[in-house]
Tab-separated table of C-alpha atoms in Angstrom:
chain	number	residue	atom	x	y	z
A	152	UNK	CA	134.127	-23.755	16.489
A	153	UNK	CA	137.559	-24.524	17.894
A	154	UNK	CA	137.643	-25.429	21.599
A	155	UNK	CA	140.755	-24.369	23.475
A	156	UNK	CA	143.342	-27.041	24.238
A	157	UNK	CA	145.943	-27.765	26.882
A	158	UNK	CA	148.485	-26.047	24.603
A	159	UNK	CA	146.615	-22.803	25.157
A	160	UNK	CA	146.752	-23.187	28.935
A	161	UNK	CA	150.456	-24.014	28.918
A	162	UNK	CA	151.337	-21.033	26.713
A	163	UNK	CA	149.339	-18.595	28.845
A	164	UNK	CA	151.283	-19.703	31.927
A	165	UNK	CA	154.670	-19.903	30.163
A	166	UNK	CA	155.027	-16.408	28.723
A	167	UNK	CA	157.017	-13.857	30.735
A	168	UNK	CA	154.976	-10.903	31.989
A	169	UNK	CA	157.732	-8.558	33.094
A	170	UNK	CA	157.338	-5.153	34.752
A	171	UNK	CA	157.984	-3.404	31.451
A	172	UNK	CA	155.001	-5.059	29.762
A	173	UNK	CA	152.236	-2.476	29.398
A	174	UNK	CA	150.091	-4.428	26.937
A	175	UNK	CA	149.865	-8.038	25.712
A	176	UNK	CA	148.764	-9.013	22.211
A	177	UNK	CA	147.444	-12.485	21.381
A	178	UNK	CA	147.722	-13.332	17.679
A	179	UNK	CA	144.863	-15.567	16.505
A	180	UNK	CA	142.930	-15.413	19.763
A	181	UNK	CA	139.973	-17.495	18.497
A	182	UNK	CA	137.591	-17.744	21.488
A	183	UNK	CA	139.826	-15.572	23.750
A	184	UNK	CA	140.986	-18.433	25.975
A	185	UNK	CA	144.547	-17.063	26.222
A	186	UNK	CA	143.490	-13.501	27.156
A	187	UNK	CA	141.085	-14.894	29.756
A	188	UNK	CA	143.820	-16.996	31.363
A	189	UNK	CA	146.326	-14.136	31.167
A	190	UNK	CA	143.863	-11.928	33.047
A	191	UNK	CA	144.444	-14.156	36.089
A	192	UNK	CA	148.174	-13.319	35.939
A	193	UNK	CA	148.108	-9.572	35.225
A	194	UNK	CA	145.907	-6.488	35.206
A	195	UNK	CA	147.631	-5.111	32.097
A	196	UNK	CA	145.504	-4.524	28.961
A	197	UNK	CA	145.237	-7.535	26.643
A	198	UNK	CA	144.301	-7.423	22.956
A	199	UNK	CA	143.166	-10.522	21.091
A	200	UNK	CA	143.386	-10.398	17.285
A	201	UNK	CA	141.207	-12.777	15.272
A	202	UNK	CA	140.397	-13.005	11.556
A	203	UNK	CA	137.258	-15.199	11.781
A	204	UNK	CA	134.132	-13.119	12.408
A	205	UNK	CA	132.287	-15.938	14.167
A	206	UNK	CA	135.212	-16.506	16.526
A	207	UNK	CA	135.384	-12.775	17.248
A	208	UNK	CA	131.741	-12.828	18.307
A	209	UNK	CA	132.370	-15.830	20.550
A	210	UNK	CA	135.484	-14.215	22.039
A	211	UNK	CA	133.631	-11.002	22.842
A	212	UNK	CA	130.860	-12.969	24.528
A	213	UNK	CA	133.400	-14.917	26.591
A	214	UNK	CA	135.038	-11.681	27.702
A	215	UNK	CA	131.655	-10.192	28.630
A	216	UNK	CA	130.570	-13.284	30.570
A	217	UNK	CA	133.733	-12.908	32.662
A	218	UNK	CA	133.197	-9.135	33.072
A	219	UNK	CA	136.614	-8.334	31.618
A	220	UNK	CA	135.644	-5.768	28.975
A	221	UNK	CA	137.782	-3.129	30.721
A	222	UNK	CA	140.913	-5.258	30.400
A	223	UNK	CA	140.472	-7.409	27.270
A	224	UNK	CA	139.788	-6.013	23.796
A	225	UNK	CA	138.962	-8.298	20.868
A	226	UNK	CA	139.887	-6.994	17.409
A	227	UNK	CA	138.505	-8.411	14.161
A	228	UNK	CA	141.484	-8.094	11.841
A	229	UNK	CA	144.126	-9.924	9.841
A	230	UNK	CA	147.381	-10.209	11.792
A	231	UNK	CA	149.244	-9.170	8.635
A	232	UNK	CA	147.347	-5.869	8.711
A	233	UNK	CA	147.086	-5.367	12.468
A	234	UNK	CA	150.841	-5.664	13.086
A	235	UNK	CA	151.599	-2.728	10.809
A	236	UNK	CA	148.827	-0.433	12.054
A	237	UNK	CA	149.423	-0.459	15.818
A	238	UNK	CA	152.106	0.766	18.176
A	239	UNK	CA	154.937	-1.558	19.304
A	240	UNK	CA	154.396	-3.740	22.369
A	241	UNK	CA	156.558	-5.696	24.798
A	242	UNK	CA	154.791	-9.084	24.662
A	243	UNK	CA	153.082	-11.048	21.903
A	244	UNK	CA	151.762	-14.585	22.385
A	245	UNK	CA	150.561	-16.972	19.703
A	246	UNK	CA	149.233	-20.504	19.416
A	247	UNK	CA	149.590	-20.709	15.625
A	248	UNK	CA	148.128	-23.145	13.088
A	249	UNK	CA	150.154	-26.347	13.433
A	250	UNK	CA	149.866	-27.680	9.873
A	251	UNK	CA	151.028	-26.467	6.489
A	252	UNK	CA	148.485	-26.508	3.669
A	253	UNK	CA	148.423	-29.994	2.155
A	254	UNK	CA	150.169	-31.560	5.143
A	255	UNK	CA	146.998	-33.015	6.644
A	256	UNK	CA	143.472	-33.779	5.452
A	257	UNK	CA	141.399	-30.577	5.367
A	258	UNK	CA	138.123	-32.509	5.531
A	259	UNK	CA	136.759	-30.569	8.501
A	260	UNK	CA	134.803	-27.377	9.128
A	261	UNK	CA	136.110	-24.118	7.693
A	262	UNK	CA	136.552	-22.785	11.236
A	263	UNK	CA	138.820	-25.672	12.227
A	264	UNK	CA	140.710	-25.576	8.932
A	265	UNK	CA	141.641	-21.922	9.455
A	266	UNK	CA	142.581	-22.533	13.105
A	267	UNK	CA	144.705	-25.618	12.419
A	268	UNK	CA	146.187	-25.014	8.962
A	269	UNK	CA	148.224	-22.218	7.416
A	270	UNK	CA	145.450	-21.178	5.025
A	271	UNK	CA	145.283	-17.539	6.180
A	272	UNK	CA	148.786	-17.017	7.574
A	273	UNK	CA	152.026	-19.001	7.722
A	274	UNK	CA	154.429	-19.513	10.604
A	275	UNK	CA	156.940	-17.241	8.891
A	276	UNK	CA	154.357	-14.479	8.439
A	277	UNK	CA	153.389	-14.686	12.122
A	278	UNK	CA	156.992	-14.331	13.259
A	279	UNK	CA	157.666	-11.552	10.754
A	280	UNK	CA	154.597	-9.625	11.966
A	281	UNK	CA	155.604	-10.138	15.589
A	282	UNK	CA	159.116	-8.866	14.900
A	283	UNK	CA	157.722	-5.730	13.300
A	284	UNK	CA	155.345	-5.091	16.212
A	285	UNK	CA	157.713	-5.848	19.086
A	286	UNK	CA	159.713	-3.157	20.813
A	287	UNK	CA	163.410	-3.854	21.188
A	288	UNK	CA	163.755	-6.382	24.059
A	289	UNK	CA	160.082	-7.255	23.619
A	290	UNK	CA	159.185	-10.935	23.651
A	291	UNK	CA	157.312	-13.402	21.449
A	292	UNK	CA	156.044	-16.582	23.137
A	293	UNK	CA	154.651	-19.505	21.159
A	294	UNK	CA	153.574	-23.116	21.522
A	295	UNK	CA	154.284	-25.448	18.609
A	296	UNK	CA	155.054	-28.965	17.417
A	297	UNK	CA	158.549	-30.449	17.835
A	298	UNK	CA	159.083	-31.449	14.201
A	299	UNK	CA	159.042	-27.715	13.391
A	300	UNK	CA	161.361	-26.648	16.207
A	301	UNK	CA	164.410	-26.051	13.994
A	302	UNK	CA	162.290	-24.136	11.503
A	303	UNK	CA	160.872	-21.999	14.318
A	304	UNK	CA	164.293	-21.146	15.739
A	305	UNK	CA	165.611	-20.297	12.270
A	306	UNK	CA	162.651	-17.988	11.604
A	307	UNK	CA	163.034	-16.309	14.989
A	308	UNK	CA	166.639	-15.482	14.156
A	309	UNK	CA	165.808	-14.495	10.565
A	310	UNK	CA	163.508	-11.792	11.930
A	311	UNK	CA	165.847	-10.647	14.693
A	312	UNK	CA	164.146	-12.467	17.574
A	313	UNK	CA	166.715	-14.323	19.649
A	314	UNK	CA	165.404	-17.528	21.308
A	315	UNK	CA	165.787	-17.122	25.077
A	316	UNK	CA	163.646	-19.863	26.683
A	317	UNK	CA	162.645	-23.327	25.498
A	318	UNK	CA	160.581	-25.932	27.303
A	319	UNK	CA	159.766	-29.364	25.914
A	320	UNK	CA	156.367	-30.866	26.717
A	321	UNK	CA	155.807	-34.618	27.096
A	322	UNK	CA	152.463	-36.437	27.490
A	323	UNK	CA	153.992	-38.833	30.053
A	324	UNK	CA	157.432	-39.935	31.297
A	325	UNK	CA	158.983	-42.277	28.750
A	326	UNK	CA	157.019	-40.818	25.838
A	327	UNK	CA	158.348	-38.664	23.009
A	328	UNK	CA	158.026	-34.896	23.170
A	329	UNK	CA	154.814	-33.780	21.447
A	330	UNK	CA	154.889	-29.989	21.982
A	331	UNK	CA	157.321	-27.219	22.827
A	332	UNK	CA	157.063	-23.751	24.321
A	333	UNK	CA	159.460	-21.086	23.097
A	334	UNK	CA	160.048	-17.445	23.944
A	335	UNK	CA	162.359	-15.087	22.091
A	336	UNK	CA	163.508	-11.493	22.559
A	337	UNK	CA	163.606	-8.850	19.827
A	338	UNK	CA	167.257	-7.895	19.299
A	339	UNK	CA	168.194	-9.974	22.337
A	340	UNK	CA	171.656	-11.295	23.127
A	341	UNK	CA	172.514	-14.893	22.301
A	342	UNK	CA	171.775	-17.281	25.147
A	343	UNK	CA	169.082	-19.961	25.217
A	344	UNK	CA	167.819	-21.434	28.496
A	345	UNK	CA	166.379	-24.949	28.106
A	346	UNK	CA	164.003	-25.345	31.018
A	347	UNK	CA	163.046	-28.531	32.839
A	348	UNK	CA	160.703	-30.786	30.833
A	349	UNK	CA	156.995	-30.603	31.560
A	350	UNK	CA	155.021	-33.842	31.793
A	351	UNK	CA	151.303	-33.239	31.355
A	352	UNK	CA	149.874	-36.583	32.533
A	353	UNK	CA	150.624	-39.240	35.110
A	354	UNK	CA	150.565	-42.961	34.321
A	355	UNK	CA	146.920	-43.088	35.477
A	356	UNK	CA	146.102	-40.444	32.788
A	357	UNK	CA	145.342	-37.730	35.342
A	358	UNK	CA	147.054	-34.362	34.982
A	359	UNK	CA	150.351	-33.910	36.819
A	360	UNK	CA	150.475	-31.578	39.817
A	361	UNK	CA	152.003	-28.762	37.769
A	362	UNK	CA	149.256	-28.871	35.163
A	363	UNK	CA	146.591	-29.086	37.860
A	364	UNK	CA	147.994	-25.837	39.308
A	365	UNK	CA	147.420	-24.158	35.962
A	366	UNK	CA	143.759	-25.166	36.148
A	367	UNK	CA	143.489	-23.937	39.729
A	368	UNK	CA	143.007	-27.475	41.039
A	369	UNK	CA	146.025	-27.267	43.351
A	370	UNK	CA	147.572	-24.431	45.330
A	371	UNK	CA	150.444	-22.734	43.520
């Protein structure tokens, strides 16, 4: 199965949980890492949607182990179905598959292939589903790879989600950006804030102070 990554942690701490948010939906929740982290930031209901039955079972067990069944609900469904069968929400988060089909060797387990590659859903379909499910002024927050940044922004705008916040992630000072965090608003006004860069590791390969805060290793 797919273990959660630093990307997951960064996204869960990046997304804006405003007062108007009454429910959060996590597209492709896998083992429910994002809902579990979000539960440390809010008491609002959180729904994790996952297409893989085995991952759904794992997610439900993780929620139960943490005694969060009253806050977190795991739904076994296809995002492309779920988005059109449920009421609009104010916040959707997603750590989507990073690779297009054929872009990288698929010689790995079926679980990892589905999690990492667009075999079940594409980036465009995710954004389209989010746009349909978001209330006006609702937000979509994602973590993704920098070589698809332009594509992501174009798809946001195609589906009436205006990019509002962007943060570039670097493994260390002096290295190239390897990830970005983006948040857009449904039918939002034009105006993108590019936030300070986030460096995940120090030269000695230990996490930076900011990342350690996300793991609860330093006081916020």
